[in-house]
């Protein structure tokens, strides 16, 4: 399939093309439209419908000509000589059957069907498997799907479902029951209410000898049908459940395909789907190859390698092998895992991923590790779910059809890596840990001890080099005895022999006799790093060593050189960092979009740096850290003050900025600075806390709150405010504690995490009242009122909103007053008192105008739109929402923009603008999914399902109503869940009657 040039069975992609040659949305839509109708002229009218959804501008024809010219140029520059012809009939793109994945897909399906009809079912299965490998997800999922495409896409979807059904029959007929189970599991994620699919999955698992899983599948089927549709399983499914209970499989034929012929080609990896899922035209996705360098002088562990190789190269297509290499520090766990990875590379053609889990120092958070794994698998960052559980599910889906080796080094506990495990497929995981991880489900344990005498002598000889040590000598025996046959200790002393021709084996053995200094000669775990790092540290100049000691205290994660420039000149910092990289005490971790390097220090080296120097130098390092944190906090304050909206929250610093900024921020500069330094702040908070500088820890967390709120970076919000709360408590700052509680409560509200939201907001309200902060009381009352309103307790919410109005009027805060009056209006709207609601909204909007705050005005416009909808004045609602959306887009507020898109899409439906409504709702749903806001995702999916149901498109209606039901359930909104399920059931009833 190397001849493919264009791919539309998933996100639109140019195969074998470097870079992203086509970024503009309209030419992308144009290319997709032509590829959906290859080698046929597509009328200008149809193209206009695809580009503008029934509302083309007057200049549409001229615009299309411009887009065609641009598209021709891009394709030619990309080396794709596919001419776009022009005629009176429209435009056509000429592509061969083997150049377009959808054409090849249909051709292979036709060929496979002919072969099956002719009785050559074995060859048919091979051909149809190639077709299956072309399917990367819902066609053109990264683009907005106009109505002009729906017929063609529905046809491709139907062909795919038929292909899967045919492959199921063939695999079962030829005895590949496990492979059939994988296909069935994939189909059930798309259609979880199909009893025949459940029945076939149960029988396939029984045929594969997996009786326990068959029983579990039947139980899940019964529960799904009962919970979602309130129906009992039919006779055939019940019969399959009976077979599972009795452990008797159906009468499947014996396997008829040789093992070598069952997987002639690996199936193409599934990619994330959805309009936000991936860039449109990207570089060809290269399999990751991240294994560290294999040791040339690796020795020993022959038996362990054989066992591990047999385990990870197993051919079970469903049960992924998981190996845990455990042992004490220095036993060579990582070296063994890396050697294994290089030995089995050919068995994992979809890539090898290496991840340091930092279990020995500060264990890596599973959520962040999931993000790294998905990025390594070429999932774009904006397509990675915000919720860690969804990230875990996305990883399992991506690995199900791939053969990837994942090495997770230095794991602390089973809970750290359990979310990272594949659920099915032929990928493998190798884990190294100081602990055995006996509670990690499905794992095979490989405990390591020290070397035996022969292995120890061989490692000493190979690392030291030819002629440096006689393995049979008494000196060698004494060295190995002092090392206790520990591989890391042997490697260190052997390396010293190799690098020091003046040091004899006898002299080294003499040094090792003294037990009081043996750890200075030998090294175990952290002591090994200390010994090694001391040699590099001793070569540093005074200014390099000072920076190294500071980095030890500050570099809990990634950092930039800019942050360190408060303790030395930029030139000095740059020169010192260059030297630290040279002696391997610091590493370049990444390079940002502006070309600036970001740095990282290995955790054990960081600990070495903390202990380096005399007492005066150690004290100076802490002073330098305070200087860095102080400068960072002040810069965050200045950048936060320049953001293009008034933050609705309590700032940690209410006074004037201490010093004038020599380079004041504009709003654009401020956002760009926050974006570029985003990865610095959470590690800085951790560093402050670890060094007892708790006041800086909570203040930095609070100071970047406005940016976090605007960008909806929920992971960073939580990871900065949780330690911030601990630090506020540690330093006894009750006001800081209240701010942390309030911000964490607001985050929990955004994520529909109701119990923590109430706990944090209640704690904040109590402390703000205790310290006499009326502004904080008003802010928190709004949060509590919103909690009560969203939990369907509007009568209890109203007093909270009234309390907020009184508090803001008392302190003279007009922005807060506008928010509170708008919130009051939401309760009166629920009571259908549009007159009172309108009065509150008019007062709120006037306050926003007087403040000159477009962001606040946009939020109030959303409420005014809700009022107009309730009054039946949908055209006015649409005008308000479009004005609000323009403001949110202008400042990059995707979170508020997502809600506005959902509301706008809903408001457009009664006006007959179905295409525009569909586009708005689709965008809102995907942005909500990306941000992890279940409320907006569920709302948009629900409206979208209702829209498709009203137009008679039952298949799409079921798809989105089902998604809405799942999301509402995750959000804990029982009423909305029940509503979506009822509409799903009505669709099924209507279909049965029809």
Coordinates of N, CA, C and O in Angstrom, one line a residue, residues 419-567:
X419 N -3.0 2.4 34.8 CA -3.8 3.1 33.7 C -3.0 3.1 32.4 O -3.6 3.4 31.3
X420 N -1.7 2.7 32.4 CA -0.9 2.7 31.2 C -0.9 1.4 30.4 O -0.3 1.2 29.4
X421 N -1.6 0.4 31.0 CA -1.6 -1.0 30.4 C -2.5 -1.1 29.2 O -3.7 -0.6 29.3
X422 N -2.1 -1.8 28.1 CA -3.0 -2.1 27.0 C -4.1 -3.1 27.5 O -3.8 -3.9 28.4
X423 N -5.3 -3.0 26.9 CA -6.3 -3.9 27.2 C -6.4 -5.2 26.4 O -6.9 -6.2 26.8
X424 N -6.0 -5.0 25.1 CA -6.0 -6.2 24.2 C -5.0 -5.9 23.1 O -4.4 -4.9 23.1
X425 N -4.8 -6.9 22.3 CA -3.8 -6.7 21.2 C -2.5 -7.4 21.4 O -2.3 -8.1 22.4
X426 N -1.5 -7.1 20.6 CA -0.2 -7.8 20.6 C 0.9 -6.9 21.0 O 2.1 -7.2 20.8
X427 N 0.6 -5.7 21.6 CA 1.7 -4.9 22.2 C 2.2 -5.6 23.5 O 1.5 -6.4 24.0
X428 N 3.3 -5.1 23.9 CA 3.9 -5.7 25.1 C 4.5 -4.6 26.0 O 4.8 -3.5 25.5
X429 N 4.5 -4.8 27.3 CA 5.0 -3.8 28.3 C 6.1 -4.5 29.1 O 5.9 -5.6 29.6
X430 N 7.2 -3.8 29.3 CA 8.3 -4.3 30.1 C 8.5 -3.2 31.2 O 8.7 -2.0 30.9
X431 N 8.4 -3.6 32.5 CA 8.5 -2.7 33.6 C 9.7 -3.0 34.4 O 10.0 -4.2 34.7
X432 N 10.4 -2.0 34.9 CA 11.5 -2.2 35.9 C 11.0 -1.5 37.2 O 10.5 -0.4 37.1
X433 N 11.3 -2.1 38.3 CA 10.9 -1.5 39.6 C 11.7 -2.1 40.7 O 12.2 -3.2 40.6
X434 N 11.8 -1.3 41.8 CA 12.5 -1.9 43.0 C 11.5 -2.8 43.7 O 11.9 -3.5 44.6
X435 N 10.2 -2.7 43.4 CA 9.2 -3.5 44.0 C 8.7 -4.5 43.0 O 8.8 -4.4 41.8
X436 N 8.2 -5.6 43.5 CA 7.8 -6.7 42.7 C 6.5 -6.4 41.9 O 6.2 -7.1 40.9
X437 N 5.7 -5.5 42.4 CA 4.4 -5.2 41.8 C 3.5 -6.4 41.6 O 2.9 -6.6 40.6
X438 N 3.4 -7.2 42.7 CA 2.6 -8.4 42.6 C 1.1 -8.1 42.4 O 0.4 -9.0 42.0
X439 N 0.7 -6.9 42.7 CA -0.7 -6.5 42.5 C -1.0 -5.9 41.2 O -2.2 -5.4 41.0
X440 N -0.1 -6.0 40.3 CA -0.4 -5.5 38.9 C -1.0 -6.6 38.1 O -0.4 -7.6 37.8
X441 N -2.3 -6.4 37.8 CA -3.1 -7.5 37.1 C -2.4 -7.9 35.8 O -2.0 -7.1 35.0
X442 N -2.3 -9.2 35.6 CA -1.9 -9.8 34.3 C -0.4 -9.7 34.0 O 0.0 -10.0 32.9
X443 N 0.4 -9.4 35.1 CA 1.8 -9.2 34.9 C 2.6 -10.5 35.2 O 2.2 -11.3 36.1
X444 N 3.7 -10.8 34.5 CA 4.6 -11.8 34.9 C 5.8 -11.3 35.5 O 6.4 -10.3 35.0
X445 N 6.2 -11.8 36.7 CA 7.3 -11.3 37.4 C 8.6 -11.9 37.0 O 8.8 -13.1 36.8
X446 N 9.7 -11.0 37.0 CA 11.0 -11.4 36.7 C 11.9 -10.8 37.8 O 12.5 -9.7 37.5
X447 N 12.1 -11.4 38.9 CA 12.9 -10.8 40.0 C 14.4 -11.0 39.6 O 14.8 -12.1 39.2
X448 N 15.2 -10.0 39.9 CA 16.7 -10.1 39.6 C 17.4 -10.1 40.9 O 17.1 -9.3 41.8
X449 N 18.4 -11.0 41.0 CA 19.3 -11.0 42.1 C 20.7 -10.5 41.6 O 20.8 -10.0 40.5
X450 N 21.7 -10.5 42.5 CA 23.0 -10.1 42.0 C 23.5 -11.2 41.1 O 23.0 -12.3 40.9
X451 N 24.6 -10.8 40.4 CA 25.3 -11.8 39.5 C 25.8 -13.0 40.2 O 26.2 -12.9 41.4
X452 N 25.9 -14.1 39.5 CA 26.7 -15.2 40.1 C 28.2 -14.9 39.8 O 28.5 -13.9 39.1
X453 N 29.1 -15.7 40.4 CA 30.5 -15.4 40.3 C 31.0 -15.3 38.8 O 31.8 -14.4 38.5
X454 N 30.5 -16.2 38.0 CA 31.0 -16.2 36.6 C 30.5 -14.9 35.9 O 31.3 -14.3 35.1
X455 N 29.3 -14.5 36.1 CA 28.7 -13.3 35.4 C 29.5 -12.1 35.9 O 29.8 -11.2 35.2
X456 N 29.7 -12.0 37.2 CA 30.4 -10.9 37.8 C 31.8 -10.7 37.2 O 32.2 -9.6 36.9
X457 N 32.5 -11.8 37.1 CA 33.9 -11.8 36.6 C 33.9 -11.3 35.1 O 34.8 -10.6 34.7
X458 N 32.9 -11.8 34.4 CA 32.8 -11.5 33.0 C 32.6 -10.0 32.8 O 33.2 -9.3 31.9
X459 N 31.6 -9.4 33.6 CA 31.4 -7.9 33.5 C 32.6 -7.1 33.9 O 32.9 -6.2 33.2
X460 N 33.3 -7.5 34.9 CA 34.5 -6.8 35.3 C 35.5 -6.8 34.2 O 36.1 -5.8 33.9
X461 N 35.7 -8.0 33.6 CA 36.7 -8.1 32.5 C 36.3 -7.2 31.3 O 37.2 -6.5 30.7
X462 N 35.0 -7.3 30.9 CA 34.6 -6.6 29.7 C 34.7 -5.1 29.8 O 35.1 -4.4 28.9
X463 N 34.2 -4.6 31.0 CA 34.2 -3.1 31.1 C 35.6 -2.6 31.4 O 36.0 -1.5 30.8
X464 N 36.4 -3.3 32.1 CA 37.8 -2.8 32.4 C 38.6 -2.8 31.2 O 39.5 -2.0 31.0
X465 N 38.4 -3.8 30.3 CA 39.2 -3.8 29.1 C 40.2 -4.9 29.1 O 40.6 -5.4 30.2
X466 N 40.7 -5.2 27.9 CA 41.7 -6.3 27.8 C 42.9 -6.0 28.6 O 43.5 -4.9 28.4
X467 N 43.3 -7.0 29.3 CA 44.6 -6.9 30.0 C 44.6 -6.1 31.3 O 45.6 -6.0 32.0
X468 N 43.5 -5.4 31.6 CA 43.5 -4.6 32.8 C 43.3 -5.3 34.1 O 43.7 -4.9 35.2
X469 N 42.7 -6.5 34.0 CA 42.5 -7.3 35.3 C 42.4 -8.8 34.9 O 41.8 -9.2 33.9
X470 N 43.1 -9.6 35.7 CA 43.1 -11.0 35.5 C 42.0 -11.6 36.3 O 42.0 -11.5 37.6
X471 N 41.0 -12.2 35.7 CA 39.8 -12.7 36.3 C 40.1 -13.7 37.4 O 39.3 -13.9 38.3
X472 N 41.2 -14.5 37.2 CA 41.5 -15.5 38.1 C 42.4 -15.1 39.3 O 42.7 -15.8 40.2
X473 N 42.8 -13.8 39.3 CA 43.7 -13.3 40.3 C 43.0 -13.1 41.7 O 41.7 -12.9 41.7
X474 N 43.7 -13.0 42.7 CA 43.1 -12.7 44.0 C 42.6 -11.3 44.1 O 41.6 -11.0 44.8
X475 N 43.2 -10.4 43.4 CA 42.8 -9.0 43.4 C 41.4 -8.9 42.8 O 40.5 -8.2 43.3
X476 N 41.1 -9.6 41.7 CA 39.8 -9.6 41.1 C 38.8 -10.2 42.0 O 37.7 -9.6 42.2
X477 N 39.1 -11.3 42.7 CA 38.2 -11.9 43.6 C 37.9 -11.0 44.7 O 36.7 -10.9 45.2
X478 N 38.9 -10.3 45.2 CA 38.6 -9.3 46.3 C 37.8 -8.2 45.9 O 36.9 -7.7 46.7
X479 N 38.0 -7.6 44.7 CA 37.2 -6.5 44.2 C 35.7 -7.0 44.1 O 34.8 -6.3 44.5
X480 N 35.5 -8.2 43.5 CA 34.1 -8.7 43.3 C 33.4 -9.0 44.6 O 32.2 -8.7 44.8
X481 N 34.2 -9.4 45.6 CA 33.6 -9.7 46.9 C 33.2 -8.4 47.6 O 32.2 -8.3 48.2
X482 N 34.0 -7.4 47.4 CA 33.7 -6.1 48.0 C 32.5 -5.5 47.3 O 31.6 -4.8 48.0
X483 N 32.3 -5.8 46.1 CA 31.1 -5.3 45.3 C 29.9 -6.1 45.6 O 28.8 -5.7 45.2
X484 N 30.1 -7.2 46.2 CA 28.9 -8.1 46.5 C 28.3 -8.6 45.2 O 27.1 -8.9 45.2
X485 N 29.0 -8.7 44.1 CA 28.5 -9.1 42.8 C 27.3 -8.2 42.3 O 26.5 -8.6 41.5
X486 N 27.3 -7.0 42.8 CA 26.2 -6.1 42.4 C 26.6 -5.5 41.0 O 27.7 -4.8 40.9
X487 N 25.8 -5.6 40.0 CA 26.3 -5.2 38.7 C 26.7 -3.7 38.6 O 27.7 -3.4 38.0
X488 N 25.9 -2.8 39.2 CA 26.3 -1.4 39.1 C 27.6 -1.1 39.8 O 28.4 -0.3 39.2
X489 N 27.8 -1.7 40.9 CA 29.1 -1.4 41.6 C 30.3 -2.0 40.8 O 31.3 -1.4 40.7
X490 N 30.1 -3.2 40.2 CA 31.1 -3.7 39.4 C 31.4 -2.8 38.2 O 32.6 -2.6 37.9
X491 N 30.4 -2.3 37.6 CA 30.6 -1.4 36.4 C 31.3 -0.2 36.8 O 32.2 0.3 36.0
X492 N 31.1 0.4 38.0 CA 31.8 1.6 38.4 C 33.3 1.3 38.6 O 34.1 2.1 38.1
X493 N 33.6 0.3 39.4 CA 35.0 0.1 39.6 C 35.7 -0.4 38.4 O 36.9 0.0 38.1
X494 N 35.0 -1.1 37.5 CA 35.7 -1.6 36.3 C 35.9 -0.4 35.3 O 37.0 -0.3 34.7
X495 N 35.0 0.5 35.3 CA 35.2 1.7 34.5 C 36.3 2.5 35.0 O 37.1 3.1 34.2
X496 N 36.5 2.6 36.3 CA 37.6 3.3 36.9 C 38.9 2.7 36.5 O 39.9 3.4 36.1
X497 N 39.0 1.4 36.4 CA 40.2 0.7 36.0 C 40.4 1.0 34.5 O 41.6 1.2 34.1
X498 N 39.4 1.0 33.7 CA 39.6 1.3 32.3 C 40.0 2.7 32.0 O 40.8 2.9 31.1
X499 N 39.6 3.7 32.8 CA 40.0 5.1 32.6 C 41.3 5.5 33.3 O 41.8 6.5 32.9
X500 N 41.7 4.7 34.2 CA 42.9 5.1 35.0 C 44.0 4.0 34.8 O 44.1 3.1 35.6
X501 N 44.8 4.2 33.8 CA 45.9 3.2 33.6 C 46.9 3.2 34.8 O 47.6 2.2 34.9
X502 N 46.9 4.2 35.6 CA 47.8 4.2 36.7 C 47.3 3.5 37.9 O 48.0 3.3 38.9
X503 N 46.0 3.1 37.9 CA 45.3 2.4 39.0 C 45.3 1.0 38.7 O 44.7 0.5 37.8
X504 N 46.0 0.2 39.5 CA 46.1 -1.2 39.3 C 44.9 -1.9 40.0 O 44.3 -1.3 41.0
X505 N 44.6 -3.2 39.6 CA 43.6 -3.9 40.3 C 43.9 -4.2 41.8 O 43.1 -4.1 42.7
X506 N 45.2 -4.4 42.0 CA 45.6 -4.6 43.4 C 45.4 -3.4 44.3 O 45.0 -3.5 45.4
X507 N 45.7 -2.2 43.7 CA 45.5 -1.0 44.5 C 44.1 -0.7 44.7 O 43.7 -0.3 45.8
X508 N 43.2 -0.9 43.7 CA 41.8 -0.8 43.9 C 41.2 -1.7 45.0 O 40.4 -1.3 45.8
X509 N 41.7 -3.0 44.9 CA 41.3 -3.9 45.9 C 41.7 -3.5 47.3 O 40.9 -3.6 48.3
X510 N 42.9 -2.9 47.5 CA 43.3 -2.4 48.8 C 42.4 -1.3 49.3 O 42.0 -1.3 50.5
X511 N 42.0 -0.4 48.4 CA 41.1 0.7 48.8 C 39.8 0.2 49.3 O 39.2 0.7 50.2
X512 N 39.3 -0.9 48.6 CA 38.0 -1.4 48.9 C 37.9 -2.1 50.2 O 36.9 -2.4 50.8
X513 N 39.1 -2.5 50.8 CA 39.1 -3.2 52.1 C 38.6 -2.3 53.2 O 38.0 -2.9 54.2
X514 N 38.8 -1.1 53.2 CA 38.4 -0.2 54.2 C 36.8 0.1 54.1 O 36.4 0.8 53.3
X515 N 36.1 -0.6 55.0 CA 34.6 -0.5 55.0 C 34.1 0.9 55.2 O 33.1 1.3 54.7
X516 N 34.9 1.7 56.0 CA 34.4 3.1 56.3 C 34.4 4.0 55.1 O 33.7 5.0 55.0
X517 N 35.2 3.7 54.1 CA 35.3 4.5 52.9 C 34.8 3.7 51.6 O 35.0 4.2 50.5
X518 N 34.3 2.5 51.9 CA 33.9 1.7 50.7 C 32.9 2.4 49.8 O 32.9 2.3 48.6
X519 N 31.9 3.1 50.5 CA 30.9 3.7 49.7 C 31.4 4.9 48.9 O 30.7 5.4 48.0
X520 N 32.6 5.4 49.2 CA 33.2 6.4 48.4 C 33.9 5.8 47.2 O 34.2 6.5 46.2
X521 N 34.2 4.5 47.2 CA 34.8 3.8 46.1 C 33.7 3.0 45.3 O 33.8 3.0 44.1
X522 N 32.8 2.4 46.1 CA 31.7 1.7 45.4 C 30.5 2.6 45.5 O 30.5 3.6 46.2
X523 N 29.5 2.3 44.7 CA 28.3 3.1 44.7 C 27.0 2.2 44.6 O 27.0 1.3 43.8
X524 N 26.0 2.6 45.4 CA 24.8 1.8 45.3 C 23.7 2.8 45.2 O 23.5 3.7 46.0
X525 N 22.8 2.7 44.2 CA 21.7 3.6 44.0 C 22.1 5.1 44.0 O 23.0 5.5 43.1
X526 N 21.6 5.9 44.9 CA 21.9 7.3 44.8 C 23.4 7.6 45.1 O 24.0 8.5 44.6
X527 N 24.0 6.8 45.9 CA 25.4 6.9 46.2 C 26.2 6.8 44.9 O 27.3 7.4 44.7
X528 N 25.8 5.9 44.0 CA 26.5 5.7 42.8 C 26.4 7.0 41.9 O 27.4 7.4 41.4
X529 N 25.3 7.6 41.9 CA 25.2 8.9 41.2 C 26.1 9.9 41.8 O 26.7 10.7 41.2
X530 N 26.1 9.9 43.2 CA 26.9 10.9 43.9 C 28.3 10.8 43.5 O 29.0 11.8 43.2
X531 N 28.8 9.6 43.5 CA 30.3 9.4 43.2 C 30.6 9.8 41.8 O 31.6 10.5 41.5
X532 N 29.7 9.4 40.9 CA 29.9 9.7 39.5 C 29.8 11.2 39.3 O 30.6 11.9 38.6
X533 N 28.8 11.8 39.9 CA 28.5 13.3 39.7 C 29.6 14.1 40.3 O 29.9 15.2 39.8
X534 N 30.2 13.6 41.4 CA 31.2 14.4 42.1 C 32.4 14.7 41.1 O 33.0 15.7 41.2
X535 N 32.7 13.7 40.3 CA 33.8 13.9 39.4 C 33.5 15.0 38.4 O 34.4 15.9 38.1
X536 N 32.3 15.1 37.9 CA 31.9 16.2 37.0 C 31.8 17.5 37.7 O 32.2 18.5 37.2
X537 N 31.3 17.4 38.9 CA 31.1 18.7 39.7 C 32.4 19.3 40.0 O 32.6 20.5 40.0
X538 N 33.4 18.5 40.2 CA 34.8 19.0 40.6 C 35.4 19.8 39.4 O 36.3 20.6 39.6
X539 N 34.9 19.6 38.2 CA 35.5 20.2 37.0 C 34.8 21.6 36.7 O 35.2 22.3 35.8
X540 N 33.8 22.0 37.5 CA 33.1 23.2 37.2 C 33.8 24.4 37.8 O 34.4 24.3 38.8
X541 N 33.6 25.5 37.1 CA 34.1 26.8 37.7 C 33.2 27.2 38.8 O 32.1 26.6 39.0
X542 N 33.5 28.3 39.5 CA 32.7 28.7 40.7 C 31.3 29.1 40.2 O 30.3 28.8 40.9
X543 N 31.2 29.9 39.1 CA 29.8 30.3 38.7 C 29.0 29.1 38.1 O 27.8 29.1 38.3
X544 N 29.7 28.2 37.5 CA 29.0 27.0 37.0 C 28.5 26.1 38.2 O 27.4 25.6 38.2
X545 N 29.3 26.0 39.2 CA 28.9 25.2 40.4 C 27.8 25.9 41.1 O 26.9 25.2 41.6
X546 N 27.8 27.2 41.2 CA 26.7 27.9 41.8 C 25.4 27.7 41.1 O 24.4 27.5 41.7
X547 N 25.4 27.8 39.8 CA 24.2 27.5 39.0 C 23.8 26.1 39.2 O 22.6 25.8 39.3
X548 N 24.7 25.2 39.2 CA 24.4 23.7 39.4 C 23.7 23.5 40.7 O 22.7 22.8 40.8
X549 N 24.2 24.1 41.8 CA 23.5 24.0 43.1 C 22.1 24.6 43.1 O 21.2 24.0 43.7
X550 N 22.0 25.7 42.4 CA 20.6 26.3 42.3 C 19.7 25.4 41.6 O 18.5 25.2 42.0
X551 N 20.2 24.9 40.4 CA 19.3 24.0 39.6 C 18.9 22.8 40.5 O 17.8 22.3 40.4
X552 N 19.8 22.3 41.3 CA 19.4 21.2 42.2 C 18.1 21.5 43.0 O 17.3 20.6 43.2
X553 N 18.0 22.7 43.5 CA 16.9 23.1 44.3 C 15.7 23.5 43.5 O 14.5 23.2 43.9
X554 N 15.9 24.0 42.3 CA 14.8 24.5 41.5 C 14.2 23.5 40.5 O 13.0 23.5 40.2
X555 N 15.1 22.7 39.9 CA 14.7 21.9 38.7 C 14.0 20.6 39.1 O 14.5 19.5 38.9
X556 N 12.8 20.8 39.6 CA 12.0 19.6 39.9 C 11.3 19.1 38.6 O 10.9 17.9 38.6
X557 N 11.3 19.8 37.6 CA 10.8 19.4 36.3 C 11.6 20.2 35.2 O 12.7 20.6 35.4
X558 N 10.9 20.4 34.1 CA 11.5 21.2 33.1 C 11.7 22.7 33.5 O 11.0 23.2 34.3
X559 N 12.7 23.3 33.0 CA 12.9 24.8 33.2 C 13.6 25.4 32.0 O 14.2 24.8 31.2
X560 N 13.5 26.7 32.0 CA 14.1 27.5 30.9 C 15.3 28.3 31.5 O 15.3 28.6 32.7
X561 N 16.2 28.7 30.6 CA 17.3 29.5 31.1 C 16.8 30.9 31.5 O 17.4 31.4 32.5
X562 N 15.7 31.4 30.9 CA 15.3 32.7 31.3 C 15.0 32.8 32.8 O 15.2 33.9 33.4
X563 N 14.4 31.8 33.4 CA 14.0 31.9 34.8 C 15.2 32.0 35.7 O 15.1 32.6 36.8
X564 N 16.4 31.6 35.3 CA 17.5 31.6 36.1 C 18.3 32.9 36.0 O 19.3 33.1 36.7
X565 N 17.9 33.8 35.1 CA 18.7 35.0 34.8 C 18.6 36.1 35.8 O 19.2 37.1 35.7
X566 N 17.8 35.8 36.9 CA 17.8 36.8 38.0 C 19.0 36.7 38.9 O 19.2 37.5 39.8
X567 N 19.7 35.6 38.9 CA 20.9 35.4 39.8 C 22.2 35.6 39.0 O 23.3 35.6 39.6

